[in-house]
Amino acid sequence: MEIEDEAWTKAEPEAEALVWRAAQAVLDAHEDIEGKNIVILLADDDSVQALNRDFRQKDYATNVLSFPAPQDPGANPEGQIGDIALAFGVCAREAAEQGKPLAHHLQHLVAHGVLHLLGYDHEGDDEAEAMEAFEREILAGLDVPDPYAEDISA
């Protein structure tokens, strides 16, 4: 894990522990990937925008990016699952707009990103429903309220 933007730890002193707890919760639910690694970057908006532009041809910062590693052992001898990058400004702004603690939003986005690394997607309605259901289950185990609930203050 790398904390590139210290704004993360200023706004949420437990950011590193929260990230690992969320990532581990997803990994624990997938026993077939035991012993594999994820690299997580807590970055600023400019860094995430550059990654989004360079790798996805989308020139804007987004909350979380996931980059699955090649699964061919020759191309991935370390057995990495992939990399995740989160943009502080986008995440903090979204949390404020949604009226939720940054800690909860961070854990949701980490779980979301790890699920993408594991092949989950939300392009179609069925895929989105399955991914969101799994996110809800993981987050409930972390005492994080349902991020998709209409009234999150309840």
PDB file of C-alpha atoms in Angstrom:
ATOM      1  CA  MET A   1       0.000   0.000   0.000  1.00  0.00           C
ATOM      2  CA  GLU A   2       1.204   3.472  -0.788  1.00  0.00           C
ATOM      3  CA  ILE A   3      -0.207   6.729   0.513  1.00  0.00           C
ATOM      4  CA  GLU A   4       0.759   9.273  -2.125  1.00  0.00           C
ATOM      5  CA  ASP A   5      -1.557  12.024  -0.873  1.00  0.00           C
ATOM      6  CA  GLU A   6      -1.303  12.763   2.849  1.00  0.00           C
ATOM      7  CA  ALA A   7      -4.774  14.339   2.675  1.00  0.00           C
ATOM      8  CA  TRP A   8      -6.069  10.793   3.135  1.00  0.00           C
ATOM      9  CA  THR A   9      -4.530  10.389   6.583  1.00  0.00           C
ATOM     10  CA  LYS A  10      -5.290  13.969   7.593  1.00  0.00           C
ATOM     11  CA  ALA A  11      -8.974  13.478   6.824  1.00  0.00           C
ATOM     12  CA  GLU A  12      -9.097   9.869   8.013  1.00  0.00           C
ATOM     13  CA  PRO A  13      -6.245   8.876  10.358  1.00  0.00           C
ATOM     14  CA  GLU A  14      -7.262   5.212  10.147  1.00  0.00           C
ATOM     15  CA  ALA A  15      -7.262   5.185   6.331  1.00  0.00           C
ATOM     16  CA  GLU A  16      -4.610   2.496   5.959  1.00  0.00           C
ATOM     17  CA  ALA A  17      -6.270   0.114   8.418  1.00  0.00           C
ATOM     18  CA  LEU A  18      -9.692   0.717   6.848  1.00  0.00           C
ATOM     19  CA  VAL A  19      -8.331  -0.041   3.378  1.00  0.00           C
ATOM     20  CA  TRP A  20      -6.728  -3.288   4.459  1.00  0.00           C
ATOM     21  CA  ARG A  21      -9.787  -4.374   6.413  1.00  0.00           C
ATOM     22  CA  ALA A  22     -12.058  -3.856   3.382  1.00  0.00           C
ATOM     23  CA  ALA A  23      -9.673  -5.517   0.927  1.00  0.00           C
ATOM     24  CA  GLN A  24      -9.135  -8.483   3.253  1.00  0.00           C
ATOM     25  CA  ALA A  25     -12.886  -8.928   3.736  1.00  0.00           C
ATOM     26  CA  VAL A  26     -13.327  -9.372  -0.023  1.00  0.00           C
ATOM     27  CA  LEU A  27     -10.320 -11.675  -0.286  1.00  0.00           C
ATOM     28  CA  ASP A  28     -11.512 -13.783   2.654  1.00  0.00           C
ATOM     29  CA  ALA A  29     -14.763 -14.408   0.771  1.00  0.00           C
ATOM     30  CA  HIS A  30     -12.725 -15.823  -2.135  1.00  0.00           C
ATOM     31  CA  GLU A  31     -10.691 -18.697  -0.723  1.00  0.00           C
ATOM     32  CA  ASP A  32      -9.363 -19.618  -4.168  1.00  0.00           C
ATOM     33  CA  ILE A  33      -7.103 -16.548  -4.213  1.00  0.00           C
ATOM     34  CA  GLU A  34      -5.369 -17.077  -0.894  1.00  0.00           C
ATOM     35  CA  GLY A  35      -1.809 -15.815  -0.825  1.00  0.00           C
ATOM     36  CA  LYS A  36      -2.189 -13.363  -3.698  1.00  0.00           C
ATOM     37  CA  ASN A  37      -1.411  -9.654  -3.416  1.00  0.00           C
ATOM     38  CA  ILE A  38      -3.038  -6.352  -4.262  1.00  0.00           C
ATOM     39  CA  VAL A  39      -1.323  -2.989  -4.550  1.00  0.00           C
ATOM     40  CA  ILE A  40      -3.443  -0.083  -3.324  1.00  0.00           C
ATOM     41  CA  LEU A  41      -2.575   3.564  -3.939  1.00  0.00           C
ATOM     42  CA  LEU A  42      -4.243   6.376  -2.010  1.00  0.00           C
ATOM     43  CA  ALA A  43      -3.579   9.205  -4.427  1.00  0.00           C
ATOM     44  CA  ASP A  44      -4.645  12.707  -5.313  1.00  0.00           C
ATOM     45  CA  ASP A  45      -7.051  13.591  -8.092  1.00  0.00           C
ATOM     46  CA  ASP A  46      -4.309  14.590 -10.543  1.00  0.00           C
ATOM     47  CA  SER A  47      -2.591  11.206 -10.290  1.00  0.00           C
ATOM     48  CA  VAL A  48      -5.825   9.298 -10.776  1.00  0.00           C
ATOM     49  CA  GLN A  49      -6.779  11.553 -13.661  1.00  0.00           C
ATOM     50  CA  ALA A  50      -3.440  10.782 -15.340  1.00  0.00           C
ATOM     51  CA  LEU A  51      -3.982   7.038 -14.853  1.00  0.00           C
ATOM     52  CA  ASN A  52      -7.528   7.277 -16.169  1.00  0.00           C
ATOM     53  CA  ARG A  53      -6.341   9.264 -19.188  1.00  0.00           C
ATOM     54  CA  ASP A  54      -3.341   7.075 -19.964  1.00  0.00           C
ATOM     55  CA  PHE A  55      -4.984   3.677 -19.477  1.00  0.00           C
ATOM     56  CA  ARG A  56      -8.676   4.296 -20.175  1.00  0.00           C
ATOM     57  CA  GLN A  57      -8.551   7.348 -22.467  1.00  0.00           C
ATOM     58  CA  LYS A  58     -10.848   9.225 -20.073  1.00  0.00           C
ATOM     59  CA  ASP A  59      -9.322  12.552 -19.064  1.00  0.00           C
ATOM     60  CA  TYR A  60     -10.862  13.097 -15.647  1.00  0.00           C
ATOM     61  CA  ALA A  61     -10.349  11.957 -12.080  1.00  0.00           C
ATOM     62  CA  THR A  62     -12.647   9.213 -10.847  1.00  0.00           C
ATOM     63  CA  ASN A  63     -13.125   7.762  -7.379  1.00  0.00           C
ATOM     64  CA  VAL A  64     -11.454   4.359  -7.883  1.00  0.00           C
ATOM     65  CA  LEU A  65      -9.579   2.634 -10.683  1.00  0.00           C
ATOM     66  CA  SER A  66      -8.846  -1.072 -10.831  1.00  0.00           C
ATOM     67  CA  PHE A  67      -6.138  -2.637 -12.953  1.00  0.00           C
ATOM     68  CA  PRO A  68      -6.286  -6.448 -12.967  1.00  0.00           C
ATOM     69  CA  ALA A  69      -2.901  -8.145 -13.295  1.00  0.00           C
ATOM     70  CA  PRO A  70      -2.266 -10.692 -16.023  1.00  0.00           C
ATOM     71  CA  GLN A  71      -3.102 -14.139 -14.700  1.00  0.00           C
ATOM     72  CA  ASP A  72      -0.439 -15.887 -16.786  1.00  0.00           C
ATOM     73  CA  PRO A  73       2.274 -16.976 -14.299  1.00  0.00           C
ATOM     74  CA  GLY A  74       4.949 -16.057 -16.855  1.00  0.00           C
ATOM     75  CA  ALA A  75       3.675 -12.479 -17.033  1.00  0.00           C
ATOM     76  CA  ASN A  76       2.816 -12.294 -13.330  1.00  0.00           C
ATOM     77  CA  PRO A  77       5.361 -14.354 -11.346  1.00  0.00           C
ATOM     78  CA  GLU A  78       4.458 -12.615  -8.076  1.00  0.00           C
ATOM     79  CA  GLY A  79       0.847 -13.738  -8.372  1.00  0.00           C
ATOM     80  CA  GLN A  80      -0.536 -10.228  -8.084  1.00  0.00           C
ATOM     81  CA  ILE A  81      -4.293  -9.806  -8.366  1.00  0.00           C
ATOM     82  CA  GLY A  82      -3.867  -6.225  -9.521  1.00  0.00           C
ATOM     83  CA  ASP A  83      -3.675  -2.590  -8.534  1.00  0.00           C
ATOM     84  CA  ILE A  84      -6.241  -0.123  -7.221  1.00  0.00           C
ATOM     85  CA  ALA A  85      -5.924   3.671  -7.103  1.00  0.00           C
ATOM     86  CA  LEU A  86      -8.273   5.996  -5.219  1.00  0.00           C
ATOM     87  CA  ALA A  87      -8.520   9.775  -5.688  1.00  0.00           C
ATOM     88  CA  PHE A  88      -8.815  11.697  -2.423  1.00  0.00           C
ATOM     89  CA  GLY A  89     -10.653  14.773  -3.703  1.00  0.00           C
ATOM     90  CA  VAL A  90     -13.253  12.800  -5.627  1.00  0.00           C
ATOM     91  CA  CYS A  91     -13.834  10.370  -2.763  1.00  0.00           C
ATOM     92  CA  ALA A  92     -14.050  13.088  -0.111  1.00  0.00           C
ATOM     93  CA  ARG A  93     -16.437  15.151  -2.241  1.00  0.00           C
ATOM     94  CA  GLU A  94     -18.678  12.133  -2.925  1.00  0.00           C
ATOM     95  CA  ALA A  95     -18.781  11.192   0.761  1.00  0.00           C
ATOM     96  CA  ALA A  96     -19.787  14.740   1.694  1.00  0.00           C
ATOM     97  CA  GLU A  97     -22.430  14.917  -1.054  1.00  0.00           C
ATOM     98  CA  GLN A  98     -23.857  11.572   0.046  1.00  0.00           C
ATOM     99  CA  GLY A  99     -23.808  12.512   3.730  1.00  0.00           C
ATOM    100  CA  LYS A 100     -21.630   9.593   4.788  1.00  0.00           C
ATOM    101  CA  PRO A 101     -18.323   9.347   6.629  1.00  0.00           C
ATOM    102  CA  LEU A 102     -15.245   9.231   4.420  1.00  0.00           C
ATOM    103  CA  ALA A 103     -14.248   6.022   6.223  1.00  0.00           C
ATOM    104  CA  HIS A 104     -17.403   4.246   5.018  1.00  0.00           C
ATOM    105  CA  HIS A 105     -17.064   5.525   1.466  1.00  0.00           C
ATOM    106  CA  LEU A 106     -13.398   4.517   1.387  1.00  0.00           C
ATOM    107  CA  GLN A 107     -14.187   0.974   2.497  1.00  0.00           C
ATOM    108  CA  HIS A 108     -16.992   0.720  -0.045  1.00  0.00           C
ATOM    109  CA  LEU A 109     -14.751   1.855  -2.900  1.00  0.00           C
ATOM    110  CA  VAL A 110     -11.928  -0.466  -1.866  1.00  0.00           C
ATOM    111  CA  ALA A 111     -14.340  -3.419  -1.784  1.00  0.00           C
ATOM    112  CA  HIS A 112     -15.729  -2.302  -5.157  1.00  0.00           C
ATOM    113  CA  GLY A 113     -12.245  -2.056  -6.634  1.00  0.00           C
ATOM    114  CA  VAL A 114     -11.141  -5.451  -5.325  1.00  0.00           C
ATOM    115  CA  LEU A 115     -14.271  -7.036  -6.760  1.00  0.00           C
ATOM    116  CA  HIS A 116     -13.375  -5.564 -10.147  1.00  0.00           C
ATOM    117  CA  LEU A 117      -9.932  -7.145  -9.834  1.00  0.00           C
ATOM    118  CA  LEU A 118     -11.655 -10.473  -9.246  1.00  0.00           C
ATOM    119  CA  GLY A 119     -13.719 -10.140 -12.415  1.00  0.00           C
ATOM    120  CA  TYR A 120     -16.941  -8.630 -11.105  1.00  0.00           C
ATOM    121  CA  ASP A 121     -18.536  -5.920 -13.208  1.00  0.00           C
ATOM    122  CA  HIS A 122     -21.638  -3.758 -13.378  1.00  0.00           C
ATOM    123  CA  GLU A 123     -22.120  -3.250 -17.108  1.00  0.00           C
ATOM    124  CA  GLY A 124     -25.452  -5.084 -17.245  1.00  0.00           C
ATOM    125  CA  ASP A 125     -28.308  -4.981 -14.748  1.00  0.00           C
ATOM    126  CA  ASP A 126     -27.783  -8.575 -13.603  1.00  0.00           C
ATOM    127  CA  GLU A 127     -24.041  -8.036 -13.133  1.00  0.00           C
ATOM    128  CA  ALA A 128     -24.673  -4.787 -11.251  1.00  0.00           C
ATOM    129  CA  GLU A 129     -27.206  -6.419  -8.935  1.00  0.00           C
ATOM    130  CA  ALA A 130     -24.837  -9.290  -8.156  1.00  0.00           C
ATOM    131  CA  MET A 131     -21.879  -6.990  -7.530  1.00  0.00           C
ATOM    132  CA  GLU A 132     -23.906  -4.607  -5.355  1.00  0.00           C
ATOM    133  CA  ALA A 133     -25.310  -7.506  -3.331  1.00  0.00           C
ATOM    134  CA  PHE A 134     -21.804  -8.773  -2.665  1.00  0.00           C
ATOM    135  CA  GLU A 135     -20.655  -5.259  -1.716  1.00  0.00           C
ATOM    136  CA  ARG A 136     -23.551  -4.955   0.738  1.00  0.00           C
ATOM    137  CA  GLU A 137     -22.632  -8.309   2.299  1.00  0.00           C
ATOM    138  CA  ILE A 138     -18.941  -7.410   2.650  1.00  0.00           C
ATOM    139  CA  LEU A 139     -19.694  -3.952   4.038  1.00  0.00           C
ATOM    140  CA  ALA A 140     -22.262  -5.254   6.523  1.00  0.00           C
ATOM    141  CA  GLY A 141     -19.486  -7.418   7.965  1.00  0.00           C
ATOM    142  CA  LEU A 142     -17.434  -4.237   8.397  1.00  0.00           C
ATOM    143  CA  ASP A 143     -20.348  -2.387  10.081  1.00  0.00           C
ATOM    144  CA  VAL A 144     -20.657  -0.057   7.087  1.00  0.00           C
ATOM    145  CA  PRO A 145     -24.255   0.842   6.164  1.00  0.00           C
ATOM    146  CA  ASP A 146     -25.656  -0.122   2.773  1.00  0.00           C
ATOM    147  CA  PRO A 147     -24.063   2.361   0.339  1.00  0.00           C
ATOM    148  CA  TYR A 148     -26.963   1.918  -2.092  1.00  0.00           C
ATOM    149  CA  ALA A 149     -29.744   2.659   0.411  1.00  0.00           C
ATOM    150  CA  GLU A 150     -31.891   5.614  -0.597  1.00  0.00           C
ATOM    151  CA  ASP A 151     -31.765   7.159   2.883  1.00  0.00           C
ATOM    152  CA  ILE A 152     -28.308   6.472   4.257  1.00  0.00           C
ATOM    153  CA  SER A 153     -28.977   8.428   7.439  1.00  0.00           C
ATOM    154  CA  ALA A 154     -31.408   5.717   8.611  1.00  0.00           C
TER     155      ALA A 154
END
